[in-house]
Amino acid sequence: MTPQHSLPSMQGKTCLVTGATAGIGFITARELARAGARVLIVARSPEKGAETIRRIAEETGAQTVEALTADLASQADIRALAREVKSRVDRLDVLINNAGVILLDRRESVDGIEMTFAVNHLAYFLLTNLLLDLLKASSPARIVNVASGAHRGAKINFDDIGGREHYSGWRAYQQSKLANILFTRELAKALTGTGVTANSLHPGYVNTQIFREEGLRGLVMRCAAGLFAIAPERGAETTLYLATSPDVQGESGEYYARSKPASISKEARNEAAARRLWQFSEDLAGMKSQTV
């Protein structure tokens, strides 16, 4: 299935897409709107949100897209975002955690957390947990977490998860994508019997604005992406499949690539690491220990 092909009707469905102003996220939001869904997009600024709504309306004619503003590196913004979602809608059928970054140099979020981990994993974890009650009330509902094949070869370094001792931008990215899969698998177990499913995916090597580093290294990354990466339209295919296809209704805890179940690394199947990551993430997010 491709975004150019018709998706199942999403009339009456409400979807939330993070990282929706460009790349895979934009295509995902656009095609969900084209299929009739009410789509809430998350943008870092009101201007980007408004421009995305305009582009989607221009390309599809859909008038069902709304923009919310949040910096997903900020836990305060994520909490405010969750409150805004709940104030706007009385149901949430699909949550798509898509926003992500690759940073070549170590940075910290406003909360003092290494930026890649904060945006690529902790934002998924916190936003999902804050919206779980709404998702459960909308059952059957789906959670789709955009991970990556880059998780292979990674391991969660609980002793230095922020890379203070030895930082590598690529290793930080790998670790965050491994965290996406571990979180998804643990979440799926906790959601058994609720009618809410959680799956993760590898979109492929996609030419998107995740390669936005400045300087020579950033230029090299963008040039390589331009030469070898697939278009965002193709990259969004698996996300859209997991968000809409009746073929995966009830499937949970799985990892997909090219719209098919795919293998994951041994470390991604580490249940002890998944449980430890959950507790670790609760602590970083300032959440009380809870079951979902």
PDB file of N, CA, C and O in Angstrom, residues 120-183:
ATOM      1  N   ASN A 120      13.344  11.590  20.998  1.00  0.00           N
ATOM      2  CA  ASN A 120      13.059  10.355  20.263  1.00  0.00           C
ATOM      3  C   ASN A 120      12.412   9.264  21.110  1.00  0.00           C
ATOM      4  O   ASN A 120      11.689   8.427  20.574  1.00  0.00           O
ATOM      5  N   HIS A 121      12.677   9.266  22.399  1.00  0.00           N
ATOM      6  CA  HIS A 121      12.048   8.253  23.257  1.00  0.00           C
ATOM      7  C   HIS A 121      11.149   8.845  24.323  1.00  0.00           C
ATOM      8  O   HIS A 121       9.979   8.492  24.433  1.00  0.00           O
ATOM      9  N   LEU A 122      11.688   9.749  25.132  1.00  0.00           N
ATOM     10  CA  LEU A 122      10.928  10.188  26.300  1.00  0.00           C
ATOM     11  C   LEU A 122       9.648  10.917  25.915  1.00  0.00           C
ATOM     12  O   LEU A 122       8.628  10.805  26.609  1.00  0.00           O
ATOM     13  N   ALA A 123       9.667  11.642  24.799  1.00  0.00           N
ATOM     14  CA  ALA A 123       8.439  12.299  24.335  1.00  0.00           C
ATOM     15  C   ALA A 123       7.385  11.262  23.974  1.00  0.00           C
ATOM     16  O   ALA A 123       6.201  11.432  24.288  1.00  0.00           O
ATOM     17  N   TYR A 124       7.796  10.171  23.304  1.00  0.00           N
ATOM     18  CA  TYR A 124       6.868   9.070  23.013  1.00  0.00           C
ATOM     19  C   TYR A 124       6.268   8.548  24.311  1.00  0.00           C
ATOM     20  O   TYR A 124       5.049   8.359  24.433  1.00  0.00           O
ATOM     21  N   PHE A 125       7.146   8.275  25.256  1.00  0.00           N
ATOM     22  CA  PHE A 125       6.740   7.636  26.506  1.00  0.00           C
ATOM     23  C   PHE A 125       5.770   8.514  27.295  1.00  0.00           C
ATOM     24  O   PHE A 125       4.705   8.052  27.725  1.00  0.00           O
ATOM     25  N   LEU A 126       6.123   9.777  27.474  1.00  0.00           N
ATOM     26  CA  LEU A 126       5.303  10.652  28.302  1.00  0.00           C
ATOM     27  C   LEU A 126       3.972  10.987  27.629  1.00  0.00           C
ATOM     28  O   LEU A 126       2.911  10.878  28.255  1.00  0.00           O
ATOM     29  N   LEU A 127       4.017  11.376  26.360  1.00  0.00           N
ATOM     30  CA  LEU A 127       2.775  11.729  25.678  1.00  0.00           C
ATOM     31  C   LEU A 127       1.822  10.542  25.618  1.00  0.00           C
ATOM     32  O   LEU A 127       0.613  10.690  25.870  1.00  0.00           O
ATOM     33  N   THR A 128       2.348   9.376  25.314  1.00  0.00           N
ATOM     34  CA  THR A 128       1.493   8.183  25.238  1.00  0.00           C
ATOM     35  C   THR A 128       0.835   7.899  26.575  1.00  0.00           C
ATOM     36  O   THR A 128      -0.381   7.653  26.644  1.00  0.00           O
ATOM     37  N   ASN A 129       1.599   7.931  27.639  1.00  0.00           N
ATOM     38  CA  ASN A 129       1.037   7.658  28.956  1.00  0.00           C
ATOM     39  C   ASN A 129      -0.015   8.690  29.355  1.00  0.00           C
ATOM     40  O   ASN A 129      -1.036   8.339  29.958  1.00  0.00           O
ATOM     41  N   LEU A 130       0.211   9.936  29.003  1.00  0.00           N
ATOM     42  CA  LEU A 130      -0.749  10.977  29.351  1.00  0.00           C
ATOM     43  C   LEU A 130      -2.054  10.857  28.565  1.00  0.00           C
ATOM     44  O   LEU A 130      -3.103  11.345  29.010  1.00  0.00           O
ATOM     45  N   LEU A 131      -2.001  10.194  27.407  1.00  0.00           N
ATOM     46  CA  LEU A 131      -3.196  10.049  26.572  1.00  0.00           C
ATOM     47  C   LEU A 131      -3.822   8.660  26.640  1.00  0.00           C
ATOM     48  O   LEU A 131      -4.804   8.387  25.941  1.00  0.00           O
ATOM     49  N   LEU A 132      -3.280   7.797  27.476  1.00  0.00           N
ATOM     50  CA  LEU A 132      -3.771   6.415  27.514  1.00  0.00           C
ATOM     51  C   LEU A 132      -5.246   6.313  27.911  1.00  0.00           C
ATOM     52  O   LEU A 132      -5.969   5.476  27.370  1.00  0.00           O
ATOM     53  N   ASP A 133      -5.668   7.145  28.838  1.00  0.00           N
ATOM     54  CA  ASP A 133      -7.074   7.051  29.246  1.00  0.00           C
ATOM     55  C   ASP A 133      -8.001   7.399  28.094  1.00  0.00           C
ATOM     56  O   ASP A 133      -9.051   6.762  27.900  1.00  0.00           O
ATOM     57  N   LEU A 134      -7.616   8.387  27.282  1.00  0.00           N
ATOM     58  CA  LEU A 134      -8.422   8.764  26.120  1.00  0.00           C
ATOM     59  C   LEU A 134      -8.396   7.670  25.058  1.00  0.00           C
ATOM     60  O   LEU A 134      -9.433   7.356  24.445  1.00  0.00           O
ATOM     61  N   LEU A 135      -7.242   7.071  24.845  1.00  0.00           N
ATOM     62  CA  LEU A 135      -7.133   5.975  23.880  1.00  0.00           C
ATOM     63  C   LEU A 135      -7.974   4.775  24.313  1.00  0.00           C
ATOM     64  O   LEU A 135      -8.679   4.168  23.502  1.00  0.00           O
ATOM     65  N   LYS A 136      -7.909   4.434  25.591  1.00  0.00           N
ATOM     66  CA  LYS A 136      -8.694   3.302  26.089  1.00  0.00           C
ATOM     67  C   LYS A 136     -10.194   3.564  25.940  1.00  0.00           C
ATOM     68  O   LYS A 136     -10.955   2.662  25.584  1.00  0.00           O
ATOM     69  N   ALA A 137     -10.599   4.801  26.200  1.00  0.00           N
ATOM     70  CA  ALA A 137     -12.015   5.148  26.078  1.00  0.00           C
ATOM     71  C   ALA A 137     -12.475   5.123  24.623  1.00  0.00           C
ATOM     72  O   ALA A 137     -13.681   5.059  24.356  1.00  0.00           O
ATOM     73  N   SER A 138     -11.531   5.159  23.680  1.00  0.00           N
ATOM     74  CA  SER A 138     -11.847   5.155  22.253  1.00  0.00           C
ATOM     75  C   SER A 138     -11.666   3.781  21.632  1.00  0.00           C
ATOM     76  O   SER A 138     -11.739   3.635  20.407  1.00  0.00           O
ATOM     77  N   SER A 139     -11.423   2.767  22.440  1.00  0.00           N
ATOM     78  CA  SER A 139     -11.150   1.409  21.964  1.00  0.00           C
ATOM     79  C   SER A 139     -12.192   0.935  20.959  1.00  0.00           C
ATOM     80  O   SER A 139     -13.400   1.188  21.149  1.00  0.00           O
ATOM     81  N   PRO A 140     -11.741   0.269  19.858  1.00  0.00           N
ATOM     82  CA  PRO A 140     -10.363  -0.101  19.556  1.00  0.00           C
ATOM     83  C   PRO A 140      -9.547   1.094  19.048  1.00  0.00           C
ATOM     84  O   PRO A 140     -10.038   1.874  18.224  1.00  0.00           O
ATOM     85  N   ALA A 141      -8.340   1.241  19.567  1.00  0.00           N
ATOM     86  CA  ALA A 141      -7.467   2.350  19.188  1.00  0.00           C
ATOM     87  C   ALA A 141      -6.060   1.809  18.932  1.00  0.00           C
ATOM     88  O   ALA A 141      -5.728   0.692  19.349  1.00  0.00           O
ATOM     89  N   ARG A 142      -5.265   2.621  18.261  1.00  0.00           N
ATOM     90  CA  ARG A 142      -3.927   2.166  17.873  1.00  0.00           C
ATOM     91  C   ARG A 142      -2.863   3.199  18.243  1.00  0.00           C
ATOM     92  O   ARG A 142      -3.079   4.408  18.100  1.00  0.00           O
ATOM     93  N   ILE A 143      -1.728   2.687  18.690  1.00  0.00           N
ATOM     94  CA  ILE A 143      -0.541   3.501  18.922  1.00  0.00           C
ATOM     95  C   ILE A 143       0.526   3.018  17.949  1.00  0.00           C
ATOM     96  O   ILE A 143       0.820   1.822  17.880  1.00  0.00           O
ATOM     97  N   VAL A 144       1.078   3.940  17.177  1.00  0.00           N
ATOM     98  CA  VAL A 144       2.097   3.610  16.179  1.00  0.00           C
ATOM     99  C   VAL A 144       3.357   4.402  16.500  1.00  0.00           C
ATOM    100  O   VAL A 144       3.330   5.642  16.491  1.00  0.00           O
ATOM    101  N   ASN A 145       4.437   3.698  16.792  1.00  0.00           N
ATOM    102  CA  ASN A 145       5.699   4.334  17.152  1.00  0.00           C
ATOM    103  C   ASN A 145       6.727   4.150  16.034  1.00  0.00           C
ATOM    104  O   ASN A 145       7.081   3.019  15.692  1.00  0.00           O
ATOM    105  N   VAL A 146       7.186   5.251  15.479  1.00  0.00           N
ATOM    106  CA  VAL A 146       8.174   5.185  14.403  1.00  0.00           C
ATOM    107  C   VAL A 146       9.552   4.957  15.025  1.00  0.00           C
ATOM    108  O   VAL A 146      10.106   5.835  15.692  1.00  0.00           O
ATOM    109  N   ALA A 147      10.089   3.768  14.819  1.00  0.00           N
ATOM    110  CA  ALA A 147      11.411   3.409  15.324  1.00  0.00           C
ATOM    111  C   ALA A 147      12.378   3.393  14.142  1.00  0.00           C
ATOM    112  O   ALA A 147      12.287   4.244  13.258  1.00  0.00           O
ATOM    113  N   SER A 148      13.295   2.416  14.099  1.00  0.00           N
ATOM    114  CA  SER A 148      14.248   2.359  12.991  1.00  0.00           C
ATOM    115  C   SER A 148      15.048   1.073  13.043  1.00  0.00           C
ATOM    116  O   SER A 148      15.306   0.526  14.120  1.00  0.00           O
ATOM    117  N   GLY A 149      15.470   0.620  11.866  1.00  0.00           N
ATOM    118  CA  GLY A 149      16.398  -0.501  11.804  1.00  0.00           C
ATOM    119  C   GLY A 149      17.742  -0.153  12.414  1.00  0.00           C
ATOM    120  O   GLY A 149      18.555  -1.044  12.676  1.00  0.00           O
ATOM    121  N   ALA A 150      17.957   1.134  12.682  1.00  0.00           N
ATOM    122  CA  ALA A 150      19.204   1.570  13.317  1.00  0.00           C
ATOM    123  C   ALA A 150      19.336   1.046  14.744  1.00  0.00           C
ATOM    124  O   ALA A 150      20.396   1.188  15.366  1.00  0.00           O
ATOM    125  N   HIS A 151      18.265   0.432  15.281  1.00  0.00           N
ATOM    126  CA  HIS A 151      18.359  -0.105  16.645  1.00  0.00           C
ATOM    127  C   HIS A 151      19.328  -1.280  16.729  1.00  0.00           C
ATOM    128  O   HIS A 151      19.820  -1.599  17.816  1.00  0.00           O
ATOM    129  N   ARG A 152      19.612  -1.897  15.592  1.00  0.00           N
ATOM    130  CA  ARG A 152      20.490  -3.072  15.593  1.00  0.00           C
ATOM    131  C   ARG A 152      21.905  -2.673  16.016  1.00  0.00           C
ATOM    132  O   ARG A 152      22.459  -1.707  15.519  1.00  0.00           O
ATOM    133  N   GLY A 153      22.438  -3.448  16.928  1.00  0.00           N
ATOM    134  CA  GLY A 153      23.781  -3.174  17.434  1.00  0.00           C
ATOM    135  C   GLY A 153      23.794  -2.255  18.639  1.00  0.00           C
ATOM    136  O   GLY A 153      24.848  -2.003  19.225  1.00  0.00           O
ATOM    137  N   ALA A 154      22.618  -1.740  19.026  1.00  0.00           N
ATOM    138  CA  ALA A 154      22.542  -0.822  20.159  1.00  0.00           C
ATOM    139  C   ALA A 154      22.184  -1.554  21.439  1.00  0.00           C
ATOM    140  O   ALA A 154      21.625  -2.660  21.426  1.00  0.00           O
ATOM    141  N   LYS A 155      22.488  -0.920  22.560  1.00  0.00           N
ATOM    142  CA  LYS A 155      22.136  -1.400  23.885  1.00  0.00           C
ATOM    143  C   LYS A 155      21.869  -0.180  24.744  1.00  0.00           C
ATOM    144  O   LYS A 155      22.536   0.845  24.602  1.00  0.00           O
ATOM    145  N   ILE A 156      20.885  -0.260  25.616  1.00  0.00           N
ATOM    146  CA  ILE A 156      20.588   0.872  26.492  1.00  0.00           C
ATOM    147  C   ILE A 156      21.672   0.964  27.562  1.00  0.00           C
ATOM    148  O   ILE A 156      21.879   0.026  28.335  1.00  0.00           O
ATOM    149  N   ASN A 157      22.359   2.094  27.594  1.00  0.00           N
ATOM    150  CA  ASN A 157      23.418   2.308  28.582  1.00  0.00           C
ATOM    151  C   ASN A 157      22.804   3.003  29.800  1.00  0.00           C
ATOM    152  O   ASN A 157      22.811   4.230  29.899  1.00  0.00           O
ATOM    153  N   PHE A 158      22.255   2.221  30.700  1.00  0.00           N
ATOM    154  CA  PHE A 158      21.567   2.793  31.850  1.00  0.00           C
ATOM    155  C   PHE A 158      22.514   3.550  32.778  1.00  0.00           C
ATOM    156  O   PHE A 158      22.082   4.422  33.526  1.00  0.00           O
ATOM    157  N   ASP A 159      23.792   3.237  32.726  1.00  0.00           N
ATOM    158  CA  ASP A 159      24.766   3.926  33.576  1.00  0.00           C
ATOM    159  C   ASP A 159      25.135   5.300  33.034  1.00  0.00           C
ATOM    160  O   ASP A 159      25.604   6.164  33.778  1.00  0.00           O
ATOM    161  N   ASP A 160      24.941   5.517  31.744  1.00  0.00           N
ATOM    162  CA  ASP A 160      25.247   6.811  31.125  1.00  0.00           C
ATOM    163  C   ASP A 160      24.331   7.013  29.927  1.00  0.00           C
ATOM    164  O   ASP A 160      24.784   7.133  28.794  1.00  0.00           O
ATOM    165  N   ILE A 161      23.039   7.042  30.193  1.00  0.00           N
ATOM    166  CA  ILE A 161      22.061   7.068  29.106  1.00  0.00           C
ATOM    167  C   ILE A 161      22.138   8.350  28.289  1.00  0.00           C
ATOM    168  O   ILE A 161      21.756   8.387  27.125  1.00  0.00           O
ATOM    169  N   GLY A 162      22.691   9.406  28.889  1.00  0.00           N
ATOM    170  CA  GLY A 162      22.818  10.677  28.188  1.00  0.00           C
ATOM    171  C   GLY A 162      24.154  10.899  27.520  1.00  0.00           C
ATOM    172  O   GLY A 162      24.398  11.974  26.959  1.00  0.00           O
ATOM    173  N   GLY A 163      25.022   9.902  27.558  1.00  0.00           N
ATOM    174  CA  GLY A 163      26.297  10.014  26.862  1.00  0.00           C
ATOM    175  C   GLY A 163      27.233  11.076  27.399  1.00  0.00           C
ATOM    176  O   GLY A 163      27.995  11.679  26.644  1.00  0.00           O
ATOM    177  N   ARG A 164      27.215  11.318  28.698  1.00  0.00           N
ATOM    178  CA  ARG A 164      28.117  12.318  29.265  1.00  0.00           C
ATOM    179  C   ARG A 164      29.577  11.883  29.174  1.00  0.00           C
ATOM    180  O   ARG A 164      30.476  12.704  28.965  1.00  0.00           O
ATOM    181  N   GLU A 165      29.801  10.595  29.338  1.00  0.00           N
ATOM    182  CA  GLU A 165      31.184  10.092  29.339  1.00  0.00           C
ATOM    183  C   GLU A 165      31.745  10.012  27.920  1.00  0.00           C
ATOM    184  O   GLU A 165      32.829  10.521  27.647  1.00  0.00           O
ATOM    185  N   HIS A 166      31.014   9.343  27.046  1.00  0.00           N
ATOM    186  CA  HIS A 166      31.479   9.162  25.666  1.00  0.00           C
ATOM    187  C   HIS A 166      30.284   9.356  24.740  1.00  0.00           C
ATOM    188  O   HIS A 166      29.478   8.444  24.566  1.00  0.00           O
ATOM    189  N   TYR A 167      30.182  10.535  24.136  1.00  0.00           N
ATOM    190  CA  TYR A 167      29.024  10.825  23.289  1.00  0.00           C
ATOM    191  C   TYR A 167      29.303  10.553  21.824  1.00  0.00           C
ATOM    192  O   TYR A 167      30.340  10.930  21.284  1.00  0.00           O
ATOM    193  N   SER A 168      28.352   9.885  21.200  1.00  0.00           N
ATOM    194  CA  SER A 168      28.339   9.704  19.756  1.00  0.00           C
ATOM    195  C   SER A 168      26.916   9.967  19.293  1.00  0.00           C
ATOM    196  O   SER A 168      25.971   9.351  19.795  1.00  0.00           O
ATOM    197  N   GLY A 169      26.763  10.877  18.357  1.00  0.00           N
ATOM    198  CA  GLY A 169      25.430  11.199  17.865  1.00  0.00           C
ATOM    199  C   GLY A 169      24.726   9.991  17.277  1.00  0.00           C
ATOM    200  O   GLY A 169      23.522   9.793  17.487  1.00  0.00           O
ATOM    201  N   TRP A 170      25.476   9.159  16.553  1.00  0.00           N
ATOM    202  CA  TRP A 170      24.871   7.979  15.940  1.00  0.00           C
ATOM    203  C   TRP A 170      24.474   6.958  17.000  1.00  0.00           C
ATOM    204  O   TRP A 170      23.394   6.384  16.945  1.00  0.00           O
ATOM    205  N   ARG A 171      25.336   6.746  17.993  1.00  0.00           N
ATOM    206  CA  ARG A 171      24.991   5.791  19.058  1.00  0.00           C
ATOM    207  C   ARG A 171      23.792   6.282  19.859  1.00  0.00           C
ATOM    208  O   ARG A 171      22.955   5.488  20.280  1.00  0.00           O
ATOM    209  N   ALA A 172      23.721   7.598  20.074  1.00  0.00           N
ATOM    210  CA  ALA A 172      22.567   8.153  20.792  1.00  0.00           C
ATOM    211  C   ALA A 172      21.281   7.905  20.011  1.00  0.00           C
ATOM    212  O   ALA A 172      20.244   7.570  20.586  1.00  0.00           O
ATOM    213  N   TYR A 173      21.361   8.066  18.693  1.00  0.00           N
ATOM    214  CA  TYR A 173      20.197   7.805  17.848  1.00  0.00           C
ATOM    215  C   TYR A 173      19.821   6.325  17.887  1.00  0.00           C
ATOM    216  O   TYR A 173      18.642   5.974  18.045  1.00  0.00           O
ATOM    217  N   GLN A 174      20.815   5.444  17.750  1.00  0.00           N
ATOM    218  CA  GLN A 174      20.554   4.004  17.811  1.00  0.00           C
ATOM    219  C   GLN A 174      19.880   3.625  19.124  1.00  0.00           C
ATOM    220  O   GLN A 174      18.919   2.856  19.152  1.00  0.00           O
ATOM    221  N   GLN A 175      20.403   4.155  20.225  1.00  0.00           N
ATOM    222  CA  GLN A 175      19.865   3.841  21.546  1.00  0.00           C
ATOM    223  C   GLN A 175      18.406   4.302  21.644  1.00  0.00           C
ATOM    224  O   GLN A 175      17.551   3.584  22.169  1.00  0.00           O
ATOM    225  N   SER A 176      18.109   5.481  21.116  1.00  0.00           N
ATOM    226  CA  SER A 176      16.742   5.996  21.191  1.00  0.00           C
ATOM    227  C   SER A 176      15.778   5.142  20.380  1.00  0.00           C
ATOM    228  O   SER A 176      14.624   4.937  20.770  1.00  0.00           O
ATOM    229  N   LYS A 177      16.237   4.634  19.244  1.00  0.00           N
ATOM    230  CA  LYS A 177      15.372   3.800  18.409  1.00  0.00           C
ATOM    231  C   LYS A 177      15.183   2.410  19.031  1.00  0.00           C
ATOM    232  O   LYS A 177      14.096   1.829  18.906  1.00  0.00           O
ATOM    233  N   LEU A 178      16.197   1.904  19.694  1.00  0.00           N
ATOM    234  CA  LEU A 178      16.032   0.671  20.467  1.00  0.00           C
ATOM    235  C   LEU A 178      15.013   0.913  21.579  1.00  0.00           C
ATOM    236  O   LEU A 178      14.145   0.068  21.834  1.00  0.00           O
ATOM    237  N   ALA A 179      15.098   2.068  22.227  1.00  0.00           N
ATOM    238  CA  ALA A 179      14.152   2.402  23.293  1.00  0.00           C
ATOM    239  C   ALA A 179      12.721   2.434  22.766  1.00  0.00           C
ATOM    240  O   ALA A 179      11.790   2.002  23.459  1.00  0.00           O
ATOM    241  N   ASN A 180      12.519   2.919  21.543  1.00  0.00           N
ATOM    242  CA  ASN A 180      11.178   2.926  20.948  1.00  0.00           C
ATOM    243  C   ASN A 180      10.588   1.528  20.895  1.00  0.00           C
ATOM    244  O   ASN A 180       9.409   1.316  21.202  1.00  0.00           O
ATOM    245  N   ILE A 181      11.406   0.560  20.493  1.00  0.00           N
ATOM    246  CA  ILE A 181      10.919  -0.816  20.347  1.00  0.00           C
ATOM    247  C   ILE A 181      10.674  -1.454  21.702  1.00  0.00           C
ATOM    248  O   ILE A 181       9.647  -2.104  21.932  1.00  0.00           O
ATOM    249  N   LEU A 182      11.604  -1.276  22.633  1.00  0.00           N
ATOM    250  CA  LEU A 182      11.430  -1.828  23.974  1.00  0.00           C
ATOM    251  C   LEU A 182      10.189  -1.248  24.639  1.00  0.00           C
ATOM    252  O   LEU A 182       9.407  -1.970  25.269  1.00  0.00           O
ATOM    253  N   PHE A 183       9.989   0.054  24.493  1.00  0.00           N
ATOM    254  CA  PHE A 183       8.810   0.709  25.058  1.00  0.00           C
ATOM    255  C   PHE A 183       7.535   0.155  24.434  1.00  0.00           C
ATOM    256  O   PHE A 183       6.566  -0.156  25.134  1.00  0.00           O
TER     257      PHE A 183
END
